[in-house]
PDB file of C-alpha atoms in Angstrom:
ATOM      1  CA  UNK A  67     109.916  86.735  80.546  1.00  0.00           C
ATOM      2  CA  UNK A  68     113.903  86.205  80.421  1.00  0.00           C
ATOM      3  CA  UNK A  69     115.526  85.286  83.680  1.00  0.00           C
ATOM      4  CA  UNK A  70     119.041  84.454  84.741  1.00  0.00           C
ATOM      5  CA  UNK A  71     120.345  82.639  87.527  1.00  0.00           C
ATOM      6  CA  UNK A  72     123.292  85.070  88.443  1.00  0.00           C
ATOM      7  CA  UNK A  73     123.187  88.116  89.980  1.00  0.00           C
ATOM      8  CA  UNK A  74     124.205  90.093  87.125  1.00  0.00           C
ATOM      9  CA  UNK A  75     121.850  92.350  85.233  1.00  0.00           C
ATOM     10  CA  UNK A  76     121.013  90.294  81.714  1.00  0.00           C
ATOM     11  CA  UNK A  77     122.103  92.925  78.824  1.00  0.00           C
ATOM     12  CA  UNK A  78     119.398  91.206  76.419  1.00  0.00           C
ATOM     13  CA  UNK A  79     115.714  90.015  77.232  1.00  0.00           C
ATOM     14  CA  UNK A  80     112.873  91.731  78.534  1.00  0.00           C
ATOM     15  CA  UNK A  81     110.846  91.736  82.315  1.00  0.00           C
ATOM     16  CA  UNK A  82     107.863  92.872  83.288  1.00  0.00           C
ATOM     17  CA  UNK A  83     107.772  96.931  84.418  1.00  0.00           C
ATOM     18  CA  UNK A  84     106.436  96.295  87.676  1.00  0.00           C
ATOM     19  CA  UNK A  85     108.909  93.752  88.294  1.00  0.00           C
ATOM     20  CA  UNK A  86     112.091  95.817  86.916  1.00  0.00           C
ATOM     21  CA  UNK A  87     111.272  98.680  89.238  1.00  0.00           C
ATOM     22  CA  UNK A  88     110.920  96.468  92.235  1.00  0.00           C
ATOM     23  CA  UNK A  89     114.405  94.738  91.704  1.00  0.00           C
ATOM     24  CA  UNK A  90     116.131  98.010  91.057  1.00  0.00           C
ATOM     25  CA  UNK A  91     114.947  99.101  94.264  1.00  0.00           C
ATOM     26  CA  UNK A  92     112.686 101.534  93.311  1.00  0.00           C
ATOM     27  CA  UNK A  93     109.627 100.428  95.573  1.00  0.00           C
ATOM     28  CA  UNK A  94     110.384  98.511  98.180  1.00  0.00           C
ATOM     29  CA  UNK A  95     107.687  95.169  97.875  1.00  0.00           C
ATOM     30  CA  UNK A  96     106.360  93.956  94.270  1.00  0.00           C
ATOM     31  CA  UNK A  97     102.676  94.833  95.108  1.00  0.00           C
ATOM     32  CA  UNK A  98     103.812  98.853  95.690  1.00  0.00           C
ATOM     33  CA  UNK A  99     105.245  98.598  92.820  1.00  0.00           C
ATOM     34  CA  UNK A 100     102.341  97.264  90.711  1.00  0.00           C
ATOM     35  CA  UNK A 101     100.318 100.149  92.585  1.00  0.00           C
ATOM     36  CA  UNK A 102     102.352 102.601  91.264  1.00  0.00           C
ATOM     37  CA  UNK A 103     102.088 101.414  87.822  1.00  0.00           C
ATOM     38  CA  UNK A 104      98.637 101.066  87.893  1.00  0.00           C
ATOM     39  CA  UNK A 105      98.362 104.553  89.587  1.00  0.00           C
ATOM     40  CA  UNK A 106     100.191 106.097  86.337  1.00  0.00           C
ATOM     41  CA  UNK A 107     103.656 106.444  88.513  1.00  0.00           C
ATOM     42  CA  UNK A 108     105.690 104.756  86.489  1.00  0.00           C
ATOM     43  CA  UNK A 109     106.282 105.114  82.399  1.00  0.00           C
ATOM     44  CA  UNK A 110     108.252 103.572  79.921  1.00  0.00           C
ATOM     45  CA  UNK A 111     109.363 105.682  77.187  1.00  0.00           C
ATOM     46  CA  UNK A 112     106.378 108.510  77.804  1.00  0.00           C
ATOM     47  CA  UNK A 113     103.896 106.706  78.222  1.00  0.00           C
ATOM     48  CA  UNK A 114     102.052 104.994  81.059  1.00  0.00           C
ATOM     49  CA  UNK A 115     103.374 101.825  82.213  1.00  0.00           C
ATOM     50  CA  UNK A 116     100.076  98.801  83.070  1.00  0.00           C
ATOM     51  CA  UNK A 117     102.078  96.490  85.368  1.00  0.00           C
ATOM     52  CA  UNK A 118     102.637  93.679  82.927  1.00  0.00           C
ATOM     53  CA  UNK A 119     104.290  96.101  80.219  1.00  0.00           C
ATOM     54  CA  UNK A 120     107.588  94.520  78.715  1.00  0.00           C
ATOM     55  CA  UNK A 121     110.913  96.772  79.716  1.00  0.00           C
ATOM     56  CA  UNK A 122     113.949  96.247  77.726  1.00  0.00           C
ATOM     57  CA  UNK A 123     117.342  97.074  77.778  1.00  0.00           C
ATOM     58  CA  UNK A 124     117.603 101.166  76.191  1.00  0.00           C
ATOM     59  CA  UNK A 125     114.343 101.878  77.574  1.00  0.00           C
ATOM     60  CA  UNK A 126     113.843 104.948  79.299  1.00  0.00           C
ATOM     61  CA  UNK A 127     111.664 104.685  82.623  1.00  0.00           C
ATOM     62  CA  UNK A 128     109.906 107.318  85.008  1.00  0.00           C
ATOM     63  CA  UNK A 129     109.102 106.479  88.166  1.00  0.00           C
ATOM     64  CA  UNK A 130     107.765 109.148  90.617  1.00  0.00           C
ATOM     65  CA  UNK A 131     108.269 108.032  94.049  1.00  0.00           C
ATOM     66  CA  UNK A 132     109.361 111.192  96.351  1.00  0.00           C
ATOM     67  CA  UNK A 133     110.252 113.315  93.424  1.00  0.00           C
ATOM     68  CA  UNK A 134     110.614 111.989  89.889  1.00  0.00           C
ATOM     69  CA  UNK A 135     114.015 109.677  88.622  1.00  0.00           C
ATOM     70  CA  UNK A 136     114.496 109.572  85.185  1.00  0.00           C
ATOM     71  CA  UNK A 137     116.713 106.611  84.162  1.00  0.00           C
ATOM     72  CA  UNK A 138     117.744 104.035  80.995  1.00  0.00           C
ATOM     73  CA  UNK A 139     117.450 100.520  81.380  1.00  0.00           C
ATOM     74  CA  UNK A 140     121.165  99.091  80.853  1.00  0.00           C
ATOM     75  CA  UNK A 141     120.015  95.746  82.309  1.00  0.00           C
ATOM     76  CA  UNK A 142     117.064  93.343  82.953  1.00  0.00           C
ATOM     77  CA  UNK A 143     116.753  92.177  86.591  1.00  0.00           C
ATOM     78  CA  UNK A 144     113.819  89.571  87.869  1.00  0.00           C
ATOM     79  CA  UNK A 145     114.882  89.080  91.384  1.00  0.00           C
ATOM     80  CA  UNK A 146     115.377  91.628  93.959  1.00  0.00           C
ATOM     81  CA  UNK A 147     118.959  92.226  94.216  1.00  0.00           C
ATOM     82  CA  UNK A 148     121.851  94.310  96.176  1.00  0.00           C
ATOM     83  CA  UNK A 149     121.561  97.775  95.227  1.00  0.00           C
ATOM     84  CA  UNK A 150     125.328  98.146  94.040  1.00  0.00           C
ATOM     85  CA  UNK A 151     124.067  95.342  91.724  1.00  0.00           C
ATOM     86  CA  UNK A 152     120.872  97.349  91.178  1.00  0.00           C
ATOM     87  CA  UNK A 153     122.411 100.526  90.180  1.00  0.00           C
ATOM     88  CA  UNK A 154     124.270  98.917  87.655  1.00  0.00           C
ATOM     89  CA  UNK A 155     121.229  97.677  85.951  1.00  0.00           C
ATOM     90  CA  UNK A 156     120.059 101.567  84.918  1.00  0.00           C
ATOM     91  CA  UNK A 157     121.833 104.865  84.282  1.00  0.00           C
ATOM     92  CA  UNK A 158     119.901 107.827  85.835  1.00  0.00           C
ATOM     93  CA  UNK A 159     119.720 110.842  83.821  1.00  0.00           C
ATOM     94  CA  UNK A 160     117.541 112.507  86.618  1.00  0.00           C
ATOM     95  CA  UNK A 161     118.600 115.894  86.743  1.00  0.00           C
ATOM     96  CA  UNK A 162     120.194 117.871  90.174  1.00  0.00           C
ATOM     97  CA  UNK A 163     118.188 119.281  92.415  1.00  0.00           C
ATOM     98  CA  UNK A 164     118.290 123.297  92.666  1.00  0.00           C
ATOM     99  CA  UNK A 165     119.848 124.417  95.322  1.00  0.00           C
ATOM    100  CA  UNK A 166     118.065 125.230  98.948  1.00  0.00           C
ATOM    101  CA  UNK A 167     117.437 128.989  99.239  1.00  0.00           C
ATOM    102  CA  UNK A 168     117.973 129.894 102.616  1.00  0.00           C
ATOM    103  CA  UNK A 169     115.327 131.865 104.517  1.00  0.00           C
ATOM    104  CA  UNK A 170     115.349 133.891 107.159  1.00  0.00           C
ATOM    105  CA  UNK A 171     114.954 132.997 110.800  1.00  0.00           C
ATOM    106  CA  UNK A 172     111.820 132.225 112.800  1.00  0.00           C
ATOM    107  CA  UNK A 173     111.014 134.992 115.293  1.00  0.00           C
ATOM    108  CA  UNK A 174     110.717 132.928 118.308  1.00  0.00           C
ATOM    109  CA  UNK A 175     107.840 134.548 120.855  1.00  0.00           C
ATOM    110  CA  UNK A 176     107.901 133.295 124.498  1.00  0.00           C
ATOM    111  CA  UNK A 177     105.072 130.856 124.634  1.00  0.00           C
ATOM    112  CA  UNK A 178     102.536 132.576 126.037  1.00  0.00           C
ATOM    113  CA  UNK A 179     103.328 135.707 125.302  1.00  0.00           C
ATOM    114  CA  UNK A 180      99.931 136.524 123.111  1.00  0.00           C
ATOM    115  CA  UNK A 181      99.283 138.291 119.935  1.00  0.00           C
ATOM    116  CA  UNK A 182     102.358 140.913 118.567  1.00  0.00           C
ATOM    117  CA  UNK A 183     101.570 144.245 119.109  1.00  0.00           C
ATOM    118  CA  UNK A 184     101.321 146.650 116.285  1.00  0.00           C
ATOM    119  CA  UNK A 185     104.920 147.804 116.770  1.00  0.00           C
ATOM    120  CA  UNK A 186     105.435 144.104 116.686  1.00  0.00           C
ATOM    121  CA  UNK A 187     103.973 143.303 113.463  1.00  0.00           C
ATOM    122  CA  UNK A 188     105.419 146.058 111.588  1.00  0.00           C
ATOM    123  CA  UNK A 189     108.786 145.065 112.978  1.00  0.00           C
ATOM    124  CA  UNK A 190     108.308 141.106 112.128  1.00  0.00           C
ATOM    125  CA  UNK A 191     107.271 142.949 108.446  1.00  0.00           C
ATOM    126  CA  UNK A 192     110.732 144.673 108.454  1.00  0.00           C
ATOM    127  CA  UNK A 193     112.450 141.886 109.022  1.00  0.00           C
ATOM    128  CA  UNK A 194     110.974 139.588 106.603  1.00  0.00           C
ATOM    129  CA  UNK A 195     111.807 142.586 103.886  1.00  0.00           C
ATOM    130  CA  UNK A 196     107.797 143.219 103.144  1.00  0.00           C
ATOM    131  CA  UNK A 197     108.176 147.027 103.676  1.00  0.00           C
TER     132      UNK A 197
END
């Protein structure tokens, strides 16, 4: 395992995978980051990252935390560092996210008011375009 004492991402060398996606900031402790490679989260160039796998720079990584980030390795980091630092170390290629479609309004009911009617239902059906 290569390791530097600056805070610069190392262009050459190689870290562990559950130790790269802790210091770019992917997971926020070492241990959920060894969880998530041994839970098949992360993976280095396809395939399915154990915890001790070697990352090196031109890599590309997966790593599914909220939704999935798809990014190259353009640096080795072994110590948690600042993000702007962190950022620097990868290049994400994860593409946008679509756009929200915007729905229509809740109908808002008193509270209380029971069960819609008939009439009600086959109004709440108009309005939602189901007719």
């Amino acid at each position: 395992m290569a390791g530097g004492t600056s805070s610069e991402p190392m262009t050459t060398g190689s870290t562990r995978a559950d130790i790269w996606v802790w210091s770019v900031r992917f997971y926020k402790t070492r241990s959920l980051a060894t969880a998530a490679c041994k839970a098949g989260h992360v993976k280095v160039n396809g395939e399915r990252a154990k915890p001790a796998q070697i990352v090196r720079v031109g890599d590309e990584v997966r790593v599914t935390t909220d939704r999935e980030h798809i990014v190259q390795v353009r640096g080795i980091l072994t110590k948690r560092v600042g993000a702007p630092i962190a950022q620097a170390a990868y290049l994400d290629r994860t593409p946008a996210l679509p756009p929200r479609v915007e729905q229509p309004a809740a109908v808002i009911r008193e509270r209380g008011a029971g069960r819609p009617t008939k009439r009600d239902r086959r109004e709440l059906e108009r309005l939602r375009g189901r007719h």
